Amino acid sequence: MTTVDVRWIDARRRLPADGDCVLAAVTGRYPDGEEFWLVLPMHFRRVHPVEETGAVVENRFVDADRVVRAPLGGTTDEQVTHWAELPVLPGTDRREILGPGVPAALATALATD
């Protein structure tokens, strides 16, 4: 098993590059009042259009369910306190591969295990 060291970056001090897929530490409160802090994979957007209103907001983290969160100190109910880069995919130097490059990358990774 490979161990990966995670370097957490304070979201108040520095933000990821636009479009980066990152791990985000999110804090908030459940409807029953209980506080939580958890880690989710998210994409970062420098400019994010709000579908419901047509407004545009800046510097937002968006999860797979399209829940939008601001960095700590922002205006969303749940906020991102820290973020970290994802580790590279096995057998590659990339964190994300899309489209036709996926089968070859996956085959290479599986052949090296």
PDB file of C-alpha atoms in Angstrom:
ATOM      1  CA  MET A   1       0.000   0.000   0.000  1.00  0.00           C
ATOM      2  CA  THR A   2       1.263   3.467  -0.893  1.00  0.00           C
ATOM      3  CA  THR A   3       1.024   6.271   1.644  1.00  0.00           C
ATOM      4  CA  VAL A   4       0.305   9.783   0.410  1.00  0.00           C
ATOM      5  CA  ASP A   5       1.155  12.848   2.496  1.00  0.00           C
ATOM      6  CA  VAL A   6      -1.541  15.484   2.221  1.00  0.00           C
ATOM      7  CA  ARG A   7      -0.556  19.146   2.423  1.00  0.00           C
ATOM      8  CA  TRP A   8      -3.590  21.159   3.531  1.00  0.00           C
ATOM      9  CA  ILE A   9      -3.735  24.795   2.424  1.00  0.00           C
ATOM     10  CA  ASP A  10      -5.753  27.387   4.357  1.00  0.00           C
ATOM     11  CA  ALA A  11      -8.506  28.607   1.988  1.00  0.00           C
ATOM     12  CA  ARG A  12      -8.325  32.081   3.557  1.00  0.00           C
ATOM     13  CA  ARG A  13      -4.710  32.437   2.439  1.00  0.00           C
ATOM     14  CA  ARG A  14      -4.573  30.804  -0.996  1.00  0.00           C
ATOM     15  CA  LEU A  15      -7.030  29.285  -3.461  1.00  0.00           C
ATOM     16  CA  PRO A  16      -6.531  26.596  -6.124  1.00  0.00           C
ATOM     17  CA  ALA A  17      -6.233  27.364  -9.824  1.00  0.00           C
ATOM     18  CA  ASP A  18      -9.452  27.691 -11.796  1.00  0.00           C
ATOM     19  CA  GLY A  19     -10.854  24.274 -12.707  1.00  0.00           C
ATOM     20  CA  ASP A  20      -8.646  22.316 -10.287  1.00  0.00           C
ATOM     21  CA  CYS A  21     -10.134  19.193  -8.736  1.00  0.00           C
ATOM     22  CA  VAL A  22      -9.172  19.194  -5.048  1.00  0.00           C
ATOM     23  CA  LEU A  23      -9.996  17.693  -1.684  1.00  0.00           C
ATOM     24  CA  ALA A  24     -11.849  20.281   0.392  1.00  0.00           C
ATOM     25  CA  ALA A  25     -12.340  20.342   4.162  1.00  0.00           C
ATOM     26  CA  VAL A  26     -15.902  21.641   4.628  1.00  0.00           C
ATOM     27  CA  THR A  27     -17.524  22.905   7.807  1.00  0.00           C
ATOM     28  CA  GLY A  28     -21.188  23.625   8.430  1.00  0.00           C
ATOM     29  CA  ARG A  29     -24.219  22.726  10.479  1.00  0.00           C
ATOM     30  CA  TYR A  30     -26.847  20.022   9.898  1.00  0.00           C
ATOM     31  CA  PRO A  31     -30.539  21.067  10.068  1.00  0.00           C
ATOM     32  CA  ASP A  32     -30.745  19.645  13.621  1.00  0.00           C
ATOM     33  CA  GLY A  33     -28.016  22.096  14.702  1.00  0.00           C
ATOM     34  CA  GLU A  34     -25.125  19.632  14.938  1.00  0.00           C
ATOM     35  CA  GLU A  35     -21.874  21.025  13.538  1.00  0.00           C
ATOM     36  CA  PHE A  36     -19.721  18.998  11.138  1.00  0.00           C
ATOM     37  CA  TRP A  37     -16.335  19.110   9.441  1.00  0.00           C
ATOM     38  CA  LEU A  38     -15.622  16.664   6.602  1.00  0.00           C
ATOM     39  CA  VAL A  39     -13.585  16.136   3.434  1.00  0.00           C
ATOM     40  CA  LEU A  40     -15.116  16.096  -0.067  1.00  0.00           C
ATOM     41  CA  PRO A  41     -13.704  16.050  -3.608  1.00  0.00           C
ATOM     42  CA  MET A  42     -14.602  19.327  -5.337  1.00  0.00           C
ATOM     43  CA  HIS A  43     -13.777  21.497  -8.341  1.00  0.00           C
ATOM     44  CA  PHE A  44     -12.726  25.108  -7.861  1.00  0.00           C
ATOM     45  CA  ARG A  45     -14.201  27.860 -10.027  1.00  0.00           C
ATOM     46  CA  ARG A  46     -12.864  31.428 -10.134  1.00  0.00           C
ATOM     47  CA  VAL A  47     -16.109  32.544 -11.788  1.00  0.00           C
ATOM     48  CA  HIS A  48     -19.273  30.523 -11.183  1.00  0.00           C
ATOM     49  CA  PRO A  49     -22.662  31.323 -12.765  1.00  0.00           C
ATOM     50  CA  VAL A  50     -25.650  30.744 -10.465  1.00  0.00           C
ATOM     51  CA  GLU A  51     -28.190  28.883 -12.619  1.00  0.00           C
ATOM     52  CA  GLU A  52     -31.262  29.872 -10.584  1.00  0.00           C
ATOM     53  CA  THR A  53     -30.641  33.628 -10.647  1.00  0.00           C
ATOM     54  CA  GLY A  54     -28.233  34.259 -13.513  1.00  0.00           C
ATOM     55  CA  ALA A  55     -25.864  35.990 -11.080  1.00  0.00           C
ATOM     56  CA  VAL A  56     -22.144  35.317 -11.180  1.00  0.00           C
ATOM     57  CA  VAL A  57     -20.150  34.616  -8.007  1.00  0.00           C
ATOM     58  CA  GLU A  58     -16.398  34.348  -7.623  1.00  0.00           C
ATOM     59  CA  ASN A  59     -14.083  31.845  -5.943  1.00  0.00           C
ATOM     60  CA  ARG A  60     -16.366  28.898  -5.258  1.00  0.00           C
ATOM     61  CA  PHE A  61     -15.862  25.194  -4.622  1.00  0.00           C
ATOM     62  CA  VAL A  62     -18.442  22.924  -6.326  1.00  0.00           C
ATOM     63  CA  ASP A  63     -19.030  19.272  -5.391  1.00  0.00           C
ATOM     64  CA  ALA A  64     -20.352  16.396  -7.532  1.00  0.00           C
ATOM     65  CA  ASP A  65     -23.922  17.201  -6.444  1.00  0.00           C
ATOM     66  CA  ARG A  66     -23.424  20.796  -7.640  1.00  0.00           C
ATOM     67  CA  VAL A  67     -23.498  22.158  -4.090  1.00  0.00           C
ATOM     68  CA  VAL A  68     -21.575  25.443  -4.132  1.00  0.00           C
ATOM     69  CA  ARG A  69     -19.447  26.487  -1.166  1.00  0.00           C
ATOM     70  CA  ALA A  70     -17.371  29.597  -0.481  1.00  0.00           C
ATOM     71  CA  PRO A  71     -13.994  29.708   1.255  1.00  0.00           C
ATOM     72  CA  LEU A  72     -14.155  30.284   5.035  1.00  0.00           C
ATOM     73  CA  GLY A  73     -15.515  33.740   5.761  1.00  0.00           C
ATOM     74  CA  GLY A  74     -17.793  33.640   2.703  1.00  0.00           C
ATOM     75  CA  THR A  75     -21.564  33.776   2.440  1.00  0.00           C
ATOM     76  CA  THR A  76     -22.525  30.100   2.002  1.00  0.00           C
ATOM     77  CA  ASP A  77     -23.932  28.013   4.887  1.00  0.00           C
ATOM     78  CA  GLU A  78     -21.194  25.414   4.413  1.00  0.00           C
ATOM     79  CA  GLN A  79     -17.685  26.760   3.891  1.00  0.00           C
ATOM     80  CA  VAL A  80     -14.299  25.385   2.830  1.00  0.00           C
ATOM     81  CA  THR A  81     -11.641  25.827   5.508  1.00  0.00           C
ATOM     82  CA  HIS A  82      -8.747  24.063   3.752  1.00  0.00           C
ATOM     83  CA  TRP A  83      -8.018  22.348   0.449  1.00  0.00           C
ATOM     84  CA  ALA A  84      -5.399  19.926  -0.858  1.00  0.00           C
ATOM     85  CA  GLU A  85      -4.290  18.757  -4.274  1.00  0.00           C
ATOM     86  CA  LEU A  86      -5.376  15.261  -5.214  1.00  0.00           C
ATOM     87  CA  PRO A  87      -2.566  12.706  -5.484  1.00  0.00           C
ATOM     88  CA  VAL A  88      -1.560  11.663  -8.992  1.00  0.00           C
ATOM     89  CA  LEU A  89      -3.292   8.672 -10.547  1.00  0.00           C
ATOM     90  CA  PRO A  90      -1.395   5.359 -10.333  1.00  0.00           C
ATOM     91  CA  GLY A  91       1.269   5.031 -13.003  1.00  0.00           C
ATOM     92  CA  THR A  92       0.856   8.643 -14.183  1.00  0.00           C
ATOM     93  CA  ASP A  93       1.933  12.162 -13.347  1.00  0.00           C
ATOM     94  CA  ARG A  94      -1.645  13.454 -13.726  1.00  0.00           C
ATOM     95  CA  ARG A  95      -4.441  14.031 -11.236  1.00  0.00           C
ATOM     96  CA  GLU A  96      -7.273  13.823 -13.751  1.00  0.00           C
ATOM     97  CA  ILE A  97      -7.611  12.241 -17.186  1.00  0.00           C
ATOM     98  CA  LEU A  98     -10.685  12.775 -19.316  1.00  0.00           C
ATOM     99  CA  GLY A  99     -11.958  11.239 -22.530  1.00  0.00           C
ATOM    100  CA  PRO A 100     -10.013   8.966 -24.853  1.00  0.00           C
ATOM    101  CA  GLY A 101      -6.861   8.939 -22.689  1.00  0.00           C
ATOM    102  CA  VAL A 102      -8.618   7.074 -19.854  1.00  0.00           C
ATOM    103  CA  PRO A 103      -8.483   3.465 -21.217  1.00  0.00           C
ATOM    104  CA  ALA A 104      -4.736   3.629 -21.955  1.00  0.00           C
ATOM    105  CA  ALA A 105      -3.903   5.219 -18.590  1.00  0.00           C
ATOM    106  CA  LEU A 106      -6.038   2.688 -16.743  1.00  0.00           C
ATOM    107  CA  ALA A 107      -4.476  -0.244 -18.643  1.00  0.00           C
ATOM    108  CA  THR A 108      -0.965   1.035 -17.814  1.00  0.00           C
ATOM    109  CA  ALA A 109      -1.818   1.417 -14.119  1.00  0.00           C
ATOM    110  CA  LEU A 110      -3.380  -2.039 -13.895  1.00  0.00           C
ATOM    111  CA  ALA A 111      -0.416  -3.660 -15.652  1.00  0.00           C
ATOM    112  CA  THR A 112       2.058  -2.213 -13.107  1.00  0.00           C
ATOM    113  CA  ASP A 113       0.229  -3.545 -10.007  1.00  0.00           C
TER     114      ASP A 113
END
